[in-house]
Short mmCIF file of C-alpha atoms in Angstrom, two decimals:
data_model
loop_
_atom_site.label_atom_id
_atom_site.label_comp_id
_atom_site.label_asym_id
_atom_site.label_seq_id
_atom_site.Cartn_x
_atom_site.Cartn_y
_atom_site.Cartn_z
CA MET A 255 -11.69 -3.06 19.98
CA ILE A 256 -14.42 -4.35 17.65
CA LEU A 257 -11.64 -6.33 15.75
CA ILE A 258 -10.16 -7.61 19.01
CA VAL A 259 -13.61 -8.95 20.14
CA THR A 260 -14.37 -10.31 16.66
CA ALA A 261 -11.12 -12.29 16.47
CA PHE A 262 -11.54 -13.77 19.89
CA VAL A 263 -15.27 -14.61 19.38
CA LEU A 264 -14.43 -16.34 16.03
CA SER A 265 -11.59 -18.26 17.64
CA PHE A 266 -14.03 -19.84 20.04
CA LEU A 267 -16.67 -20.44 17.33
CA LEU A 268 -14.12 -22.20 15.12
CA ARG A 269 -12.67 -24.17 17.90
CA PHE A 270 -16.10 -25.54 18.97
CA ASP A 271 -17.69 -25.80 15.42
CA PHE A 272 -19.79 -22.69 15.99
CA HIS A 273 -21.46 -23.90 19.19
CA ILE A 274 -19.75 -23.01 22.41
CA PRO A 275 -20.56 -25.76 25.13
CA ALA A 276 -22.13 -24.63 28.36
CA ASP A 277 -18.98 -25.59 30.29
CA MET A 278 -16.83 -23.32 28.18
CA GLN A 279 -18.92 -20.24 28.44
CA ALA A 280 -17.14 -19.26 31.65
CA LEU A 281 -13.68 -19.47 29.97
CA PHE A 282 -15.11 -17.46 27.09
CA PHE A 283 -16.22 -14.52 29.28
CA GLN A 284 -13.03 -14.66 31.30
CA GLY A 285 -10.97 -14.32 28.17
CA ILE A 286 -13.18 -11.39 26.75
CA TYR A 287 -12.74 -9.35 29.98
CA VAL A 288 -8.91 -9.84 29.74
CA ILE A 289 -8.43 -9.08 26.12
CA LEU A 290 -10.59 -6.01 26.34
CA ILE A 291 -8.27 -4.61 29.00
CA VAL A 292 -4.91 -5.90 27.78
CA LYS A 293 -4.89 -5.70 24.05
CA PRO A 294 -6.24 -2.10 23.58
CA LEU A 295 -3.63 -0.86 26.08
CA VAL A 296 -0.84 -2.61 24.13
CA PHE A 297 -2.13 -1.24 20.79
CA LEU A 298 -2.36 2.33 22.09
CA SER A 299 1.05 2.27 23.74
CA SER A 300 2.70 0.88 20.58
CA GLY A 301 2.23 3.93 18.51
CA LEU A 302 0.49 1.97 15.87
CA TYR A 303 -2.26 4.64 15.38
CA ARG A 304 0.35 7.38 14.56
CA SER A 305 0.76 5.73 11.00
CA LEU A 306 -1.11 7.14 8.14
CA TRP A 307 -3.43 4.43 6.72
CA ARG A 308 -3.41 5.97 3.24
CA TYR A 309 0.35 4.93 2.96
CA ALA A 310 -0.01 1.46 4.48
CA SER A 311 3.00 -0.60 3.48
CA LEU A 312 5.11 -3.65 4.35
CA HIS A 313 6.58 -1.75 7.20
CA ASP A 314 3.07 -1.26 8.77
CA ALA A 315 2.36 -4.97 8.33
CA ILE A 316 5.52 -5.88 10.22
CA ALA A 317 4.57 -3.30 12.98
CA ILE A 318 1.14 -4.93 13.15
CA PHE A 319 2.57 -8.32 13.41
CA LYS A 320 4.69 -7.27 16.35
CA VAL A 321 1.93 -5.56 18.20
CA VAL A 322 -0.56 -8.40 17.71
CA THR A 323 2.14 -10.92 18.83
CA ILE A 324 3.05 -9.01 22.03
CA SER A 325 -0.62 -8.31 22.98
CA SER A 326 -1.51 -11.94 22.53
CA ILE A 327 1.41 -13.14 24.60
CA ILE A 328 0.57 -10.79 27.42
CA SER A 329 -3.14 -11.81 27.15
CA VAL A 330 -2.26 -15.54 27.35
CA PHE A 331 -0.17 -15.10 30.45
CA THR A 332 -2.86 -12.81 32.08
CA ILE A 333 -5.66 -15.32 31.28
CA MET A 334 -3.57 -18.18 32.75
CA TYR A 335 -2.70 -16.18 35.83
CA VAL A 336 -6.36 -15.20 36.41
CA ARG A 337 -7.30 -18.82 36.07
CA HIS A 338 -4.45 -19.96 38.35
CA PHE A 339 -2.88 -21.73 35.33
CA ALA A 340 -5.87 -24.07 34.95
CA PRO A 341 -6.11 -25.78 31.60
CA TYR A 342 -7.31 -23.63 28.62
CA PRO A 343 -7.71 -24.69 24.96
CA ARG A 344 -4.43 -23.72 23.43
CA SER A 345 -5.80 -23.74 19.86
CA ILE A 346 -7.99 -20.70 20.75
CA PHE A 347 -4.85 -18.61 21.51
CA LEU A 348 -3.36 -19.48 18.07
CA LEU A 349 -6.72 -18.81 16.20
CA ASP A 350 -7.08 -15.58 18.01
CA TRP A 351 -3.62 -14.38 17.13
CA PHE A 352 -4.03 -15.31 13.40
CA LEU A 353 -7.48 -13.84 13.04
CA LEU A 354 -6.54 -10.55 14.87
CA PHE A 355 -3.51 -10.14 12.69
CA PHE A 356 -5.55 -10.83 9.59
CA LEU A 357 -8.38 -8.43 10.53
CA VAL A 358 -6.07 -5.58 11.57
CA SER A 359 -3.94 -5.87 8.43
CA SER A 360 -6.87 -6.26 6.17
CA SER A 361 -8.48 -3.10 7.60
CA ARG A 362 -5.62 -1.05 6.52
CA LEU A 363 -5.22 -2.69 3.21
CA VAL A 364 -8.90 -2.31 2.33
CA TRP A 365 -8.66 1.46 3.09
CA ARG A 366 -5.70 1.85 0.88
CA ILE A 367 -7.37 -0.13 -2.08
CA TYR A 368 -10.45 1.97 -1.58
CA ARG A 369 -8.46 5.20 -1.71
CA GLU A 370 -6.53 4.28 -4.75
CA MET A 371 -9.52 2.94 -6.64
CA TYR A 372 -12.12 5.55 -5.77
CA LEU A 373 -10.51 8.61 -4.19
CA MET A 374 -7.43 9.09 -6.23
CA PRO A 375 -7.77 10.65 -9.75
CA ARG A 376 -8.79 8.21 -12.46
CA ALA A 377 -7.05 7.68 -15.68
CA GLY A 378 -8.45 9.30 -18.80
CA THR A 379 -8.17 12.93 -17.78
CA GLY A 380 -5.41 15.35 -18.79
CA LYS A 381 -2.89 15.27 -21.53
CA ARG A 382 -1.88 11.87 -22.96
CA THR A 383 1.58 11.54 -21.38
CA LEU A 384 4.39 9.17 -21.92
CA LEU A 385 7.10 8.67 -19.30
CA VAL A 386 10.60 7.83 -20.44
CA GLY A 387 12.33 5.69 -17.91
CA ALA A 388 10.58 2.83 -15.97
CA GLY A 389 12.96 2.92 -13.01
CA HIS A 390 12.88 4.44 -9.55
CA ALA A 391 12.24 8.02 -10.58
CA GLY A 392 9.58 7.01 -13.16
CA SER A 393 7.83 4.99 -10.43
CA ASN A 394 7.86 7.76 -7.96
CA LEU A 395 6.69 10.24 -10.69
CA VAL A 396 3.62 8.22 -11.81
CA LYS A 397 2.54 7.75 -8.20
CA GLU A 398 2.82 11.50 -7.54
CA ILE A 399 1.01 12.33 -10.66
CA ARG A 400 -1.85 9.98 -9.66
CA SER A 401 -2.00 11.34 -6.16
CA GLN A 402 -2.55 14.91 -7.35
CA SER A 403 -6.28 16.07 -7.47
CA GLY A 404 -7.25 17.35 -10.86
CA THR A 405 -4.21 15.78 -12.45
CA LEU A 406 -2.95 17.42 -15.65
CA PHE A 407 -1.51 14.23 -17.11
CA ASN A 408 -3.09 10.95 -18.21
CA VAL A 409 -0.15 8.54 -18.22
CA VAL A 410 -0.64 6.11 -21.14
CA GLY A 411 2.62 4.23 -20.71
CA PHE A 412 6.38 4.02 -20.24
CA VAL A 413 9.33 3.53 -22.49
CA ASP A 414 12.65 2.18 -21.20
CA ASP A 415 15.99 1.16 -22.64
CA ASN A 416 15.84 -2.26 -20.94
CA PRO A 417 14.12 -4.50 -23.61
CA ILE A 418 13.26 -7.02 -20.89
CA LYS A 419 10.70 -4.64 -19.38
CA LYS A 420 8.68 -4.39 -22.66
CA GLY A 421 5.10 -5.74 -22.03
CA MET A 422 5.46 -5.39 -18.30
CA ARG A 423 3.52 -3.03 -16.08
CA LEU A 424 4.60 -0.50 -13.45
CA HIS A 425 1.89 0.45 -11.06
CA GLY A 426 -0.63 -0.71 -13.63
CA VAL A 427 0.91 1.35 -16.44
CA PRO A 428 2.18 -0.57 -19.48
CA ILE A 429 5.82 -0.40 -20.54
CA LEU A 430 5.23 -0.08 -24.27
CA GLY A 431 8.75 -0.41 -25.64
CA THR A 432 12.25 0.92 -25.77
CA THR A 433 13.36 4.58 -26.52
CA GLU A 434 14.47 3.41 -30.06
CA ARG A 435 10.76 3.08 -30.85
CA LEU A 436 9.78 6.36 -29.15
CA LYS A 437 8.59 8.11 -32.36
CA ALA A 438 6.41 5.11 -33.26
CA ILE A 439 4.95 4.74 -29.82
CA ILE A 440 4.13 8.58 -29.72
CA ARG A 441 2.38 8.22 -33.02
CA LYS A 442 0.45 5.04 -32.18
CA TYR A 443 -0.75 6.19 -28.74
CA ARG A 444 -1.40 9.84 -29.73
CA VAL A 445 0.98 11.12 -27.13
CA GLU A 446 0.73 14.86 -26.40
CA GLU A 447 3.38 15.24 -23.66
CA VAL A 448 6.58 13.39 -22.85
CA ILE A 449 8.27 13.43 -19.49
CA ILE A 450 11.86 12.18 -19.28
CA ALA A 451 12.43 10.50 -15.93
CA ILE A 452 15.98 9.31 -16.18
CA PRO A 453 18.02 11.40 -13.76
CA SER A 454 21.16 9.36 -14.29
CA ALA A 455 21.00 9.48 -18.11
CA SER A 456 24.06 10.77 -20.05
CA GLY A 457 23.88 13.97 -22.18
CA LYS A 458 24.08 11.76 -25.31
CA VAL A 459 21.05 9.70 -24.36
CA LEU A 460 18.96 12.82 -23.36
CA LYS A 461 19.85 14.45 -26.64
CA LYS A 462 18.68 11.49 -28.66
CA ILE A 463 15.36 11.34 -26.68
CA VAL A 464 14.88 15.10 -27.10
CA ASN A 465 15.55 14.86 -30.89
CA PHE A 466 12.83 12.10 -31.16
CA CYS A 467 10.39 14.33 -29.33
CA GLU A 468 11.09 17.37 -31.55
CA GLU A 469 10.73 15.26 -34.66
CA SER A 470 7.48 13.98 -33.42
CA LYS A 471 6.36 17.49 -32.52
CA VAL A 472 5.34 16.82 -28.95
CA SER A 473 6.18 18.98 -25.93
CA PHE A 474 8.58 17.32 -23.36
CA LYS A 475 9.94 18.01 -19.93
CA THR A 476 12.95 16.50 -18.12
CA LEU A 477 12.99 15.53 -14.43
CA PRO A 478 15.97 17.18 -12.71
CA SER A 479 18.83 14.94 -11.89
CA THR A 480 19.42 16.21 -8.37
CA LEU A 481 17.69 14.92 -5.26
CA PRO A 482 15.45 12.51 -7.17
CA ASN A 483 13.17 11.37 -4.37
CA ARG A 484 12.34 15.01 -3.21
CA THR A 485 12.52 16.52 -6.69
CA VAL A 486 9.61 14.32 -7.97
CA VAL A 487 7.11 16.17 -5.79
CA ASN A 488 8.46 19.49 -6.47
CA PHE A 489 8.54 18.75 -10.21
CA VAL A 490 4.90 17.76 -10.36
CA VAL A 491 3.91 20.85 -8.33
CA LEU A 492 5.89 23.04 -10.73
CA LEU A 493 4.16 21.44 -13.71
CA ARG A 494 0.82 22.17 -12.21
CA ALA A 495 1.84 25.84 -11.53
CA ASN A 496 3.22 26.43 -15.00
CA ALA A 497 -0.07 24.98 -16.48
CA CYS A 498 -2.21 27.36 -14.31
CA THR A 499 -0.22 30.43 -15.37
#
């Protein structure tokens, strides 16, 4: 409700250069009364507050866009009906829609940024870990590792067979090179643990990677090839359990 009122007040202030004329104050208060009844009801009935803010995503932004648009359309028709369709500055409705969408979206984005920067485990703790495979499984794995409190792994980088990915980043983690340079990368970055996150890799490829790890004398683990999305979570939990025992 604070954001709803803020957006409407700002729309009036921007429309009239931060000084609402005396003859417009009645319109202002009429609008406030309407939006404080209509918009909260639309927001509550939409199910928007059943989403977890910590996992805010593009899907949530689309949902916010729909809810803000519907609530604004209903508010416009209600205000016009209350005023018996007397003239009302149309730019205020557009400003109000834009500002409300921006404020509601930003509130969720700011919470997610705060959570990932300050509440989630910071890099620098745990074993220096290298992930093999900068694909879908590797992406899920690094996110799951970071979401665990008291993480056992400090992910220093990825290696991937695709040379185009070298020098790029995945969730802020650098892709250091290809698997052909695995031994050199392990030595350079003082890697203590290697996790192979290529569920679709052939036995020949896996054997080559395992040989590199054995020659470099570092421990290694392999992400199971079945049910990749669900297995990532179970895999990290299993690693933590093994470390505790």
